[in-house]
PDB file of C-alpha atoms in Angstrom:
ATOM      1  CA  UNK A 243      24.664  -8.173   9.132  1.00 76.00           C
ATOM      2  CA  UNK A 244      21.018  -8.009  10.151  1.00 90.00           C
ATOM      3  CA  UNK A 245      20.499  -8.197  13.897  1.00 95.00           C
ATOM      4  CA  UNK A 246      17.381 -10.362  13.890  1.00 96.00           C
ATOM      5  CA  UNK A 247      17.322 -10.602  17.674  1.00 97.00           C
ATOM      6  CA  UNK A 248      17.054  -6.826  17.927  1.00 97.00           C
ATOM      7  CA  UNK A 249      14.675  -6.221  15.012  1.00 98.00           C
ATOM      8  CA  UNK A 250      12.496  -9.299  15.497  1.00 98.00           C
ATOM      9  CA  UNK A 251      12.709 -10.283  19.177  1.00 98.00           C
ATOM     10  CA  UNK A 252       9.593 -12.461  18.924  1.00 98.00           C
ATOM     11  CA  UNK A 253      10.921 -14.455  15.947  1.00 98.00           C
ATOM     12  CA  UNK A 254      11.755 -18.142  16.228  1.00 98.00           C
ATOM     13  CA  UNK A 255      15.442 -17.324  16.302  1.00 98.00           C
ATOM     14  CA  UNK A 256      17.039 -20.771  16.235  1.00 98.00           C
ATOM     15  CA  UNK A 257      14.950 -22.047  13.344  1.00 98.00           C
ATOM     16  CA  UNK A 258      15.273 -18.747  11.487  1.00 98.00           C
ATOM     17  CA  UNK A 259      19.072 -18.808  11.847  1.00 97.00           C
ATOM     18  CA  UNK A 260      19.219 -22.400  10.598  1.00 98.00           C
ATOM     19  CA  UNK A 261      17.056 -21.690   7.539  1.00 98.00           C
ATOM     20  CA  UNK A 262      18.930 -18.504   6.630  1.00 97.00           C
ATOM     21  CA  UNK A 263      22.265 -20.315   6.940  1.00 97.00           C
ATOM     22  CA  UNK A 264      20.971 -23.048   4.626  1.00 98.00           C
ATOM     23  CA  UNK A 265      19.792 -20.425   2.123  1.00 98.00           C
ATOM     24  CA  UNK A 266      23.167 -18.665   2.140  1.00 97.00           C
ATOM     25  CA  UNK A 267      25.002 -21.950   1.615  1.00 97.00           C
ATOM     26  CA  UNK A 268      22.634 -22.867  -1.218  1.00 98.00           C
ATOM     27  CA  UNK A 269      22.938 -19.573  -3.093  1.00 97.00           C
ATOM     28  CA  UNK A 270      26.729 -19.470  -2.570  1.00 97.00           C
ATOM     29  CA  UNK A 271      27.318 -22.593  -4.645  1.00 98.00           C
ATOM     30  CA  UNK A 272      29.479 -22.249  -7.733  1.00 97.00           C
ATOM     31  CA  UNK A 273      26.727 -23.405 -10.050  1.00 98.00           C
ATOM     32  CA  UNK A 274      25.653 -21.802 -13.304  1.00 97.00           C
ATOM     33  CA  UNK A 275      22.220 -20.770 -12.035  1.00 96.00           C
ATOM     34  CA  UNK A 276      23.791 -18.724  -9.228  1.00 98.00           C
ATOM     35  CA  UNK A 277      26.937 -17.493 -10.983  1.00 98.00           C
ATOM     36  CA  UNK A 278      24.935 -15.963 -13.844  1.00 98.00           C
ATOM     37  CA  UNK A 279      23.703 -13.310 -11.361  1.00 98.00           C
ATOM     38  CA  UNK A 280      26.416 -13.317  -8.697  1.00 98.00           C
ATOM     39  CA  UNK A 281      29.255 -12.552 -11.117  1.00 97.00           C
ATOM     40  CA  UNK A 282      27.599  -9.466 -12.689  1.00 97.00           C
ATOM     41  CA  UNK A 283      26.719  -8.164  -9.220  1.00 97.00           C
ATOM     42  CA  UNK A 284      30.327  -8.577  -8.094  1.00 97.00           C
ATOM     43  CA  UNK A 285      31.610  -6.895 -11.263  1.00 96.00           C
ATOM     44  CA  UNK A 286      30.173  -3.541 -10.151  1.00 97.00           C
ATOM     45  CA  UNK A 287      30.413  -4.014  -6.382  1.00 93.00           C
ATOM     46  CA  UNK A 288      33.228  -1.436  -6.228  1.00 92.00           C
ATOM     47  CA  UNK A 289      30.888   1.359  -7.379  1.00 96.00           C
ATOM     48  CA  UNK A 290      28.964   3.662  -5.055  1.00 90.00           C
ATOM     49  CA  UNK A 291      26.707   6.612  -5.599  1.00 94.00           C
ATOM     50  CA  UNK A 292      26.038   9.852  -3.755  1.00 90.00           C
ATOM     51  CA  UNK A 293      22.768  10.486  -5.576  1.00 95.00           C
ATOM     52  CA  UNK A 294      19.631   8.463  -4.850  1.00 98.00           C
ATOM     53  CA  UNK A 295      15.990   9.471  -5.141  1.00 98.00           C
ATOM     54  CA  UNK A 296      13.117   7.249  -4.122  1.00 98.00           C
ATOM     55  CA  UNK A 297      10.250   9.759  -4.207  1.00 98.00           C
ATOM     56  CA  UNK A 298       9.732   9.707  -7.981  1.00 98.00           C
ATOM     57  CA  UNK A 299       8.212   7.165 -10.349  1.00 98.00           C
ATOM     58  CA  UNK A 300      11.625   5.834 -11.353  1.00 98.00           C
ATOM     59  CA  UNK A 301      13.796   4.647  -8.469  1.00 98.00           C
ATOM     60  CA  UNK A 302      16.964   6.664  -9.129  1.00 98.00           C
ATOM     61  CA  UNK A 303      20.328   5.235  -8.103  1.00 98.00           C
ATOM     62  CA  UNK A 304      23.302   7.278  -9.288  1.00 98.00           C
ATOM     63  CA  UNK A 305      23.928   9.792 -12.064  1.00 97.00           C
ATOM     64  CA  UNK A 306      26.104   9.249 -15.109  1.00 96.00           C
ATOM     65  CA  UNK A 307      28.659  11.903 -14.108  1.00 96.00           C
ATOM     66  CA  UNK A 308      29.547   9.943 -10.955  1.00 97.00           C
ATOM     67  CA  UNK A 309      31.327   7.180 -12.863  1.00 97.00           C
ATOM     68  CA  UNK A 310      33.619   6.817 -15.862  1.00 97.00           C
ATOM     69  CA  UNK A 311      32.297   5.921 -19.331  1.00 97.00           C
ATOM     70  CA  UNK A 312      33.948   2.505 -18.989  1.00 97.00           C
ATOM     71  CA  UNK A 313      32.201   1.860 -15.672  1.00 97.00           C
ATOM     72  CA  UNK A 314      28.879   3.064 -17.095  1.00 97.00           C
ATOM     73  CA  UNK A 315      29.237   0.534 -19.918  1.00 97.00           C
ATOM     74  CA  UNK A 316      29.963  -2.153 -17.308  1.00 98.00           C
ATOM     75  CA  UNK A 317      26.872  -1.123 -15.334  1.00 98.00           C
ATOM     76  CA  UNK A 318      24.656  -1.421 -18.415  1.00 98.00           C
ATOM     77  CA  UNK A 319      26.063  -4.877 -19.158  1.00 98.00           C
ATOM     78  CA  UNK A 320      25.337  -5.874 -15.574  1.00 98.00           C
ATOM     79  CA  UNK A 321      21.779  -4.559 -15.660  1.00 98.00           C
ATOM     80  CA  UNK A 322      21.085  -6.434 -18.873  1.00 98.00           C
ATOM     81  CA  UNK A 323      22.354  -9.622 -17.251  1.00 98.00           C
ATOM     82  CA  UNK A 324      19.365  -9.389 -14.918  1.00 98.00           C
ATOM     83  CA  UNK A 325      16.785  -9.320 -17.713  1.00 98.00           C
ATOM     84  CA  UNK A 326      13.874  -9.775 -17.773  1.00 98.00           C
ATOM     85  CA  UNK A 327      13.083  -6.829 -15.475  1.00 98.00           C
ATOM     86  CA  UNK A 328       9.562  -7.360 -14.176  1.00 98.00           C
ATOM     87  CA  UNK A 329       9.173  -4.440 -11.717  1.00 98.00           C
ATOM     88  CA  UNK A 330      10.259  -0.843 -12.172  1.00 98.00           C
ATOM     89  CA  UNK A 331      11.067   1.657 -13.542  1.00 98.00           C
ATOM     90  CA  UNK A 332      14.634   2.277 -12.374  1.00 98.00           C
ATOM     91  CA  UNK A 333      17.287   4.761 -13.411  1.00 98.00           C
ATOM     92  CA  UNK A 334      20.777   3.505 -12.579  1.00 98.00           C
ATOM     93  CA  UNK A 335      23.549   5.990 -13.398  1.00 98.00           C
ATOM     94  CA  UNK A 336      21.048   7.463 -15.902  1.00 98.00           C
ATOM     95  CA  UNK A 337      20.486   4.091 -17.587  1.00 98.00           C
ATOM     96  CA  UNK A 338      16.694   3.861 -17.722  1.00 98.00           C
ATOM     97  CA  UNK A 339      15.181   0.429 -17.079  1.00 98.00           C
ATOM     98  CA  UNK A 340      11.690   0.320 -18.544  1.00 98.00           C
ATOM     99  CA  UNK A 341      10.387  -2.752 -16.725  1.00 98.00           C
ATOM    100  CA  UNK A 342       7.419  -4.873 -17.762  1.00 98.00           C
ATOM    101  CA  UNK A 343       5.245  -3.550 -14.942  1.00 98.00           C
ATOM    102  CA  UNK A 344       4.711   0.163 -14.517  1.00 98.00           C
ATOM    103  CA  UNK A 345       4.969  -0.368 -10.761  1.00 98.00           C
ATOM    104  CA  UNK A 346       4.691   3.327  -9.959  1.00 98.00           C
ATOM    105  CA  UNK A 347       1.024   3.104 -10.973  1.00 98.00           C
ATOM    106  CA  UNK A 348       0.363   0.547  -8.233  1.00 98.00           C
ATOM    107  CA  UNK A 349       2.417   2.512  -5.690  1.00 98.00           C
ATOM    108  CA  UNK A 350       0.586   5.726  -6.513  1.00 98.00           C
ATOM    109  CA  UNK A 351      -2.735   3.994  -5.862  1.00 98.00           C
ATOM    110  CA  UNK A 352      -1.481   2.820  -2.468  1.00 98.00           C
ATOM    111  CA  UNK A 353       0.076   6.135  -1.380  1.00 98.00           C
ATOM    112  CA  UNK A 354      -3.134   7.909  -0.235  1.00 98.00           C
ATOM    113  CA  UNK A 355      -3.900   4.909   1.992  1.00 98.00           C
ATOM    114  CA  UNK A 356      -0.363   4.130   3.118  1.00 98.00           C
ATOM    115  CA  UNK A 357      -0.143   3.487   6.869  1.00 98.00           C
ATOM    116  CA  UNK A 358       2.459   5.356   8.884  1.00 98.00           C
ATOM    117  CA  UNK A 359       5.804   3.652   8.211  1.00 98.00           C
ATOM    118  CA  UNK A 360       8.011   5.937  10.291  1.00 98.00           C
ATOM    119  CA  UNK A 361      10.136   3.840  12.680  1.00 98.00           C
ATOM    120  CA  UNK A 362       8.027   0.784  11.838  1.00 98.00           C
ATOM    121  CA  UNK A 363       9.106  -2.786  11.094  1.00 98.00           C
ATOM    122  CA  UNK A 364       7.803  -3.582   7.623  1.00 99.00           C
ATOM    123  CA  UNK A 365       7.693  -6.712   5.475  1.00 99.00           C
ATOM    124  CA  UNK A 366       7.276  -6.917   1.704  1.00 99.00           C
ATOM    125  CA  UNK A 367       6.162 -10.419   0.722  1.00 98.00           C
ATOM    126  CA  UNK A 368       7.291 -11.380  -2.761  1.00 98.00           C
ATOM    127  CA  UNK A 369       9.297  -8.185  -3.083  1.00 98.00           C
ATOM    128  CA  UNK A 370      10.873  -9.043  -6.463  1.00 98.00           C
ATOM    129  CA  UNK A 371      13.787  -6.631  -7.108  1.00 98.00           C
ATOM    130  CA  UNK A 372      12.789  -4.341  -4.237  1.00 98.00           C
ATOM    131  CA  UNK A 373      11.104  -1.550  -6.217  1.00 99.00           C
ATOM    132  CA  UNK A 374       8.423  -0.981  -3.569  1.00 99.00           C
ATOM    133  CA  UNK A 375      10.963  -1.268  -0.752  1.00 99.00           C
ATOM    134  CA  UNK A 376      12.989   1.577  -2.249  1.00 99.00           C
ATOM    135  CA  UNK A 377       9.787   3.604  -2.612  1.00 99.00           C
ATOM    136  CA  UNK A 378       9.194   3.158   1.142  1.00 99.00           C
ATOM    137  CA  UNK A 379      12.514   4.786   2.081  1.00 98.00           C
ATOM    138  CA  UNK A 380      11.196   8.408   2.136  1.00 98.00           C
ATOM    139  CA  UNK A 381       8.607   7.272   4.718  1.00 98.00           C
ATOM    140  CA  UNK A 382      11.442   6.459   7.162  1.00 98.00           C
ATOM    141  CA  UNK A 383      10.721   2.879   8.237  1.00 98.00           C
ATOM    142  CA  UNK A 384      13.011   1.474  10.875  1.00 98.00           C
ATOM    143  CA  UNK A 385      13.546  -1.623   8.757  1.00 98.00           C
ATOM    144  CA  UNK A 386      12.015  -3.294   5.693  1.00 98.00           C
ATOM    145  CA  UNK A 387      12.537  -7.012   5.162  1.00 98.00           C
ATOM    146  CA  UNK A 388      11.795  -8.350   1.710  1.00 98.00           C
ATOM    147  CA  UNK A 389      10.708 -11.953   1.264  1.00 98.00           C
ATOM    148  CA  UNK A 390      11.873 -13.180  -2.148  1.00 98.00           C
ATOM    149  CA  UNK A 391      12.608 -16.856  -2.905  1.00 98.00           C
ATOM    150  CA  UNK A 392      13.771 -16.364  -6.503  1.00 98.00           C
ATOM    151  CA  UNK A 393      17.529 -16.103  -7.036  1.00 98.00           C
ATOM    152  CA  UNK A 394      17.321 -13.632  -9.942  1.00 98.00           C
ATOM    153  CA  UNK A 395      15.313 -11.104  -7.938  1.00 98.00           C
ATOM    154  CA  UNK A 396      17.360 -11.673  -4.769  1.00 98.00           C
ATOM    155  CA  UNK A 397      20.576 -10.804  -6.588  1.00 98.00           C
ATOM    156  CA  UNK A 398      18.941  -7.920  -8.491  1.00 98.00           C
ATOM    157  CA  UNK A 399      17.981  -6.257  -5.217  1.00 98.00           C
ATOM    158  CA  UNK A 400      21.401  -6.843  -3.687  1.00 98.00           C
ATOM    159  CA  UNK A 401      23.107  -5.465  -6.789  1.00 98.00           C
ATOM    160  CA  UNK A 402      20.972  -2.314  -6.628  1.00 98.00           C
ATOM    161  CA  UNK A 403      21.324  -1.843  -2.895  1.00 98.00           C
ATOM    162  CA  UNK A 404      25.111  -2.272  -2.954  1.00 97.00           C
ATOM    163  CA  UNK A 405      25.024   0.890  -5.033  1.00 97.00           C
ATOM    164  CA  UNK A 406      22.291   2.654  -3.045  1.00 97.00           C
ATOM    165  CA  UNK A 407      23.513   1.621   0.463  1.00 96.00           C
ATOM    166  CA  UNK A 408      20.169   1.719   2.229  1.00 97.00           C
ATOM    167  CA  UNK A 409      21.014   0.009   5.514  1.00 97.00           C
ATOM    168  CA  UNK A 410      17.390  -0.318   6.614  1.00 98.00           C
ATOM    169  CA  UNK A 411      16.488  -2.516   3.619  1.00 98.00           C
ATOM    170  CA  UNK A 412      17.298  -6.197   3.185  1.00 98.00           C
ATOM    171  CA  UNK A 413      16.008  -9.174   1.231  1.00 98.00           C
ATOM    172  CA  UNK A 414      16.184 -12.801   2.296  1.00 98.00           C
ATOM    173  CA  UNK A 415      15.543 -15.926   0.217  1.00 98.00           C
ATOM    174  CA  UNK A 416      12.277 -16.560   2.013  1.00 98.00           C
ATOM    175  CA  UNK A 417       8.699 -16.943   0.854  1.00 98.00           C
ATOM    176  CA  UNK A 418       5.300 -16.298   2.350  1.00 98.00           C
ATOM    177  CA  UNK A 419       5.454 -19.831   3.761  1.00 98.00           C
ATOM    178  CA  UNK A 420       8.227 -18.649   6.112  1.00 98.00           C
ATOM    179  CA  UNK A 421       6.016 -16.083   7.862  1.00 98.00           C
ATOM    180  CA  UNK A 422       5.407 -18.483  10.802  1.00 98.00           C
ATOM    181  CA  UNK A 423       9.047 -17.851  11.740  1.00 98.00           C
ATOM    182  CA  UNK A 424       7.991 -14.261  12.547  1.00 98.00           C
ATOM    183  CA  UNK A 425       5.062 -14.381  15.002  1.00 98.00           C
ATOM    184  CA  UNK A 426       3.788 -10.896  15.927  1.00 98.00           C
ATOM    185  CA  UNK A 427       6.877  -9.257  14.399  1.00 98.00           C
ATOM    186  CA  UNK A 428       5.668  -6.724  11.796  1.00 98.00           C
ATOM    187  CA  UNK A 429       3.896  -3.398  12.125  1.00 99.00           C
ATOM    188  CA  UNK A 430       3.009  -3.386   8.422  1.00 99.00           C
ATOM    189  CA  UNK A 431       2.988  -6.139   5.813  1.00 99.00           C
ATOM    190  CA  UNK A 432       2.639  -5.666   2.067  1.00 99.00           C
ATOM    191  CA  UNK A 433       1.312  -8.611   0.058  1.00 98.00           C
ATOM    192  CA  UNK A 434       1.097  -7.393  -3.528  1.00 98.00           C
ATOM    193  CA  UNK A 435       0.265  -9.768  -6.361  1.00 98.00           C
ATOM    194  CA  UNK A 436       0.867 -12.918  -4.320  1.00 98.00           C
ATOM    195  CA  UNK A 437      -2.300 -14.383  -2.847  1.00 98.00           C
ATOM    196  CA  UNK A 438      -3.691 -15.886  -6.073  1.00 98.00           C
ATOM    197  CA  UNK A 439      -0.444 -17.847  -6.471  1.00 98.00           C
ATOM    198  CA  UNK A 440      -1.089 -19.751  -3.224  1.00 98.00           C
ATOM    199  CA  UNK A 441      -2.719 -23.192  -3.227  1.00 97.00           C
ATOM    200  CA  UNK A 442      -4.379 -22.277   0.069  1.00 98.00           C
ATOM    201  CA  UNK A 443      -5.031 -18.520   0.205  1.00 98.00           C
ATOM    202  CA  UNK A 444      -6.752 -18.777   3.592  1.00 98.00           C
ATOM    203  CA  UNK A 445      -3.741 -20.461   5.174  1.00 98.00           C
ATOM    204  CA  UNK A 446      -1.514 -17.771   3.634  1.00 98.00           C
ATOM    205  CA  UNK A 447      -3.705 -14.958   5.003  1.00 98.00           C
ATOM    206  CA  UNK A 448      -3.745 -16.633   8.420  1.00 98.00           C
ATOM    207  CA  UNK A 449       0.069 -16.655   8.378  1.00 98.00           C
ATOM    208  CA  UNK A 450       0.069 -12.964   7.436  1.00 98.00           C
ATOM    209  CA  UNK A 451      -2.327 -12.216  10.281  1.00 99.00           C
ATOM    210  CA  UNK A 452      -0.176 -14.062  12.814  1.00 98.00           C
ATOM    211  CA  UNK A 453       3.005 -12.320  11.638  1.00 99.00           C
ATOM    212  CA  UNK A 454       1.516  -8.876  12.342  1.00 99.00           C
ATOM    213  CA  UNK A 455       1.792  -7.248  15.726  1.00 98.00           C
ATOM    214  CA  UNK A 456      -1.512  -6.398  17.429  1.00 98.00           C
ATOM    215  CA  UNK A 457      -2.798  -3.284  15.670  1.00 98.00           C
ATOM    216  CA  UNK A 458      -0.646  -4.031  12.625  1.00 98.00           C
ATOM    217  CA  UNK A 459      -1.769  -3.283   9.078  1.00 99.00           C
ATOM    218  CA  UNK A 460      -1.895  -5.383   5.924  1.00 99.00           C
ATOM    219  CA  UNK A 461      -1.845  -3.818   2.471  1.00 99.00           C
ATOM    220  CA  UNK A 462      -3.101  -6.484   0.073  1.00 99.00           C
ATOM    221  CA  UNK A 463      -3.332  -6.301  -3.719  1.00 98.00           C
ATOM    222  CA  UNK A 464      -4.581  -9.105  -5.917  1.00 98.00           C
ATOM    223  CA  UNK A 465      -5.876 -10.165  -9.274  1.00 98.00           C
ATOM    224  CA  UNK A 466      -9.634 -10.481  -9.243  1.00 98.00           C
ATOM    225  CA  UNK A 467     -12.532 -11.391 -11.489  1.00 98.00           C
ATOM    226  CA  UNK A 468     -15.519  -9.067 -11.942  1.00 97.00           C
ATOM    227  CA  UNK A 469     -18.752  -9.708 -10.080  1.00 97.00           C
ATOM    228  CA  UNK A 470     -20.462  -9.150  -6.749  1.00 97.00           C
ATOM    229  CA  UNK A 471     -20.900 -12.760  -5.673  1.00 98.00           C
ATOM    230  CA  UNK A 472     -18.505 -14.142  -3.008  1.00 98.00           C
ATOM    231  CA  UNK A 473     -16.879 -16.645  -5.375  1.00 98.00           C
ATOM    232  CA  UNK A 474     -13.436 -17.438  -6.766  1.00 98.00           C
ATOM    233  CA  UNK A 475     -12.397 -18.773 -10.162  1.00 98.00           C
ATOM    234  CA  UNK A 476     -10.332 -21.963 -10.059  1.00 98.00           C
ATOM    235  CA  UNK A 477      -8.794 -22.338 -13.540  1.00 98.00           C
ATOM    236  CA  UNK A 478      -8.458 -25.766 -15.100  1.00 98.00           C
ATOM    237  CA  UNK A 479      -4.751 -25.354 -15.892  1.00 97.00           C
ATOM    238  CA  UNK A 480      -3.724 -21.737 -16.450  1.00 98.00           C
ATOM    239  CA  UNK A 481      -5.185 -18.273 -16.043  1.00 98.00           C
ATOM    240  CA  UNK A 482      -3.932 -15.680 -18.528  1.00 98.00           C
ATOM    241  CA  UNK A 483      -1.270 -18.259 -19.483  1.00 97.00           C
ATOM    242  CA  UNK A 484       0.068 -18.442 -15.919  1.00 96.00           C
ATOM    243  CA  UNK A 485       0.114 -22.022 -14.568  1.00 95.00           C
ATOM    244  CA  UNK A 486       0.786 -20.987 -10.962  1.00 96.00           C
ATOM    245  CA  UNK A 487      -2.592 -19.282 -10.505  1.00 98.00           C
ATOM    246  CA  UNK A 488      -4.968 -21.097  -8.179  1.00 98.00           C
ATOM    247  CA  UNK A 489      -7.883 -19.031  -6.838  1.00 98.00           C
ATOM    248  CA  UNK A 490      -8.865 -15.715  -8.472  1.00 98.00           C
ATOM    249  CA  UNK A 491     -11.542 -14.166  -6.238  1.00 98.00           C
ATOM    250  CA  UNK A 492     -14.101 -11.464  -6.674  1.00 98.00           C
ATOM    251  CA  UNK A 493     -13.531  -8.451  -4.407  1.00 98.00           C
ATOM    252  CA  UNK A 494     -16.400  -9.665  -2.218  1.00 98.00           C
ATOM    253  CA  UNK A 495     -14.801 -13.082  -1.871  1.00 98.00           C
ATOM    254  CA  UNK A 496     -11.430 -11.576  -0.933  1.00 98.00           C
ATOM    255  CA  UNK A 497     -13.126  -9.332   1.619  1.00 98.00           C
ATOM    256  CA  UNK A 498     -14.704 -12.445   3.154  1.00 98.00           C
ATOM    257  CA  UNK A 499     -11.383 -14.288   3.200  1.00 98.00           C
ATOM    258  CA  UNK A 500      -9.861 -11.424   5.194  1.00 98.00           C
ATOM    259  CA  UNK A 501     -12.753 -11.378   7.640  1.00 98.00           C
ATOM    260  CA  UNK A 502     -12.725 -15.130   8.157  1.00 98.00           C
ATOM    261  CA  UNK A 503      -8.980 -14.928   8.911  1.00 98.00           C
ATOM    262  CA  UNK A 504      -9.590 -12.455  11.745  1.00 98.00           C
ATOM    263  CA  UNK A 505      -8.861  -9.102  10.115  1.00 98.00           C
ATOM    264  CA  UNK A 506     -10.924  -6.044  10.995  1.00 98.00           C
ATOM    265  CA  UNK A 507     -11.335  -2.550   9.509  1.00 98.00           C
ATOM    266  CA  UNK A 508     -11.275  -4.182   6.070  1.00 98.00           C
ATOM    267  CA  UNK A 509     -11.402  -1.571   3.317  1.00 98.00           C
ATOM    268  CA  UNK A 510     -11.234  -2.007  -0.426  1.00 98.00           C
ATOM    269  CA  UNK A 511      -9.684   1.288  -1.477  1.00 98.00           C
ATOM    270  CA  UNK A 512      -9.116   0.718  -5.183  1.00 98.00           C
ATOM    271  CA  UNK A 513     -10.192  -1.535  -8.029  1.00 98.00           C
ATOM    272  CA  UNK A 514      -9.410  -1.237 -11.718  1.00 98.00           C
ATOM    273  CA  UNK A 515      -9.284  -3.254 -14.914  1.00 97.00           C
ATOM    274  CA  UNK A 516      -5.899  -4.454 -16.077  1.00 96.00           C
ATOM    275  CA  UNK A 517      -4.460  -2.986 -19.251  1.00 96.00           C
ATOM    276  CA  UNK A 518      -1.312  -2.863 -21.337  1.00 96.00           C
ATOM    277  CA  UNK A 519      -0.593   0.580 -19.871  1.00 95.00           C
ATOM    278  CA  UNK A 520       0.245  -1.292 -16.670  1.00 97.00           C
ATOM    279  CA  UNK A 521       1.981  -4.429 -17.938  1.00 98.00           C
ATOM    280  CA  UNK A 522       3.627  -4.738 -21.326  1.00 98.00           C
ATOM    281  CA  UNK A 523       6.598  -5.992 -23.293  1.00 98.00           C
ATOM    282  CA  UNK A 524       9.630  -3.664 -23.338  1.00 98.00           C
ATOM    283  CA  UNK A 525      13.264  -3.691 -24.373  1.00 98.00           C
ATOM    284  CA  UNK A 526      14.050  -4.861 -20.825  1.00 98.00           C
ATOM    285  CA  UNK A 527      11.393  -7.621 -20.822  1.00 98.00           C
ATOM    286  CA  UNK A 528      11.108  -9.107 -24.282  1.00 98.00           C
ATOM    287  CA  UNK A 529       8.814 -12.070 -23.611  1.00 97.00           C
ATOM    288  CA  UNK A 530       5.029 -12.315 -23.775  1.00 97.00           C
ATOM    289  CA  UNK A 531       3.098  -9.853 -21.638  1.00 98.00           C
ATOM    290  CA  UNK A 532      -0.448  -8.724 -20.936  1.00 97.00           C
ATOM    291  CA  UNK A 533      -1.673  -8.273 -24.526  1.00 97.00           C
ATOM    292  CA  UNK A 534      -0.621 -11.848 -25.293  1.00 98.00           C
ATOM    293  CA  UNK A 535      -2.682 -13.214 -22.403  1.00 98.00           C
ATOM    294  CA  UNK A 536      -6.060 -12.055 -23.789  1.00 98.00           C
ATOM    295  CA  UNK A 537      -8.359 -13.518 -26.396  1.00 98.00           C
ATOM    296  CA  UNK A 538      -7.501 -11.596 -29.604  1.00 97.00           C
ATOM    297  CA  UNK A 539     -11.206 -11.527 -30.581  1.00 97.00           C
ATOM    298  CA  UNK A 540     -12.578 -10.582 -27.147  1.00 98.00           C
ATOM    299  CA  UNK A 541     -10.320  -8.471 -24.957  1.00 96.00           C
ATOM    300  CA  UNK A 542     -12.665  -8.979 -21.998  1.00 97.00           C
ATOM    301  CA  UNK A 543     -11.635 -12.648 -21.860  1.00 98.00           C
ATOM    302  CA  UNK A 544      -8.322 -14.393 -21.293  1.00 98.00           C
ATOM    303  CA  UNK A 545      -6.942 -16.770 -23.931  1.00 98.00           C
ATOM    304  CA  UNK A 546      -8.512 -19.596 -21.903  1.00 98.00           C
ATOM    305  CA  UNK A 547     -11.934 -17.939 -22.068  1.00 98.00           C
ATOM    306  CA  UNK A 548     -12.049 -16.731 -18.458  1.00 98.00           C
ATOM    307  CA  UNK A 549     -12.984 -13.156 -17.460  1.00 98.00           C
ATOM    308  CA  UNK A 550     -10.040 -10.815 -17.982  1.00 98.00           C
ATOM    309  CA  UNK A 551      -8.328  -9.836 -14.725  1.00 97.00           C
ATOM    310  CA  UNK A 552      -9.032  -6.834 -12.580  1.00 98.00           C
ATOM    311  CA  UNK A 553      -6.869  -5.658  -9.673  1.00 98.00           C
ATOM    312  CA  UNK A 554      -8.208  -4.971  -6.182  1.00 98.00           C
ATOM    313  CA  UNK A 555      -6.544  -3.259  -3.218  1.00 99.00           C
ATOM    314  CA  UNK A 556      -7.419  -3.775   0.456  1.00 99.00           C
ATOM    315  CA  UNK A 557      -6.185  -2.507   3.777  1.00 98.00           C
ATOM    316  CA  UNK A 558      -6.971  -4.490   6.923  1.00 99.00           C
ATOM    317  CA  UNK A 559      -5.888  -4.497  10.549  1.00 98.00           C
ATOM    318  CA  UNK A 560      -5.055  -7.076  13.163  1.00 98.00           C
ATOM    319  CA  UNK A 561      -6.976  -6.302  16.335  1.00 92.00           C
TER     320      UNK A 561
END
């Protein structure tokens, strides 16, 4: 059990306990939407591994010679039950999961600018299956809390971490909107690929700011449109076929959002065009992906006619 009073002494403990209890009760229901992930996770909960590596592109949990052929077949069935795999890659008992996103490319861009995580309290907002959390392990954080409201990703992380047994990692069924429960609690917050999904990005960034301890660091990554003007695209219905996209800023606009929310030492340390080398359909994610989101006659435009997305990376501090 996570000792929230010890790890997050400034948190709103009573409200946090109530919400977490409600989330546990909700996800523990014997309904199809929960059982489709809970049952596969439980099917391999007896397995453990002695071999984990988190310092390579593929998060490695277990080797094939640690389990029987029958158990390895069961593991593969379990992993496939969690399709589509959006973030990765992973290698689980030598079963390679080629996820839609080549997430190591994003992590490798962040690494040269990674703040010191040793003995720090870290949050990963919208952590998905925990790929980036596992990649943080070699940097020796005291604790990493993942915020992930989607049941599939919540169970995927818990399935993986039951095998990996990393006691300083945990995911809760919380979203960025729950950050006010954690005032001045985090030394470092990661917000990767989230901000353009918020109806009010300024309110979201203000919540991030308030959840950091004084001197804390934000690592922010976002979709962006090209251009130098401090503007944001507000799509009519969808952007690159995604209906939950609200404001897609230029880098200048995002820089201004951070400044207006109180952040200092704001640095854009990377920007690049999106491509199918980064996000693509695979055997572990068989639905539409990046190539399907672009105009087939003009690859610099989305199918809706908007500028094709770039990605921008910022670091910023709370003074």
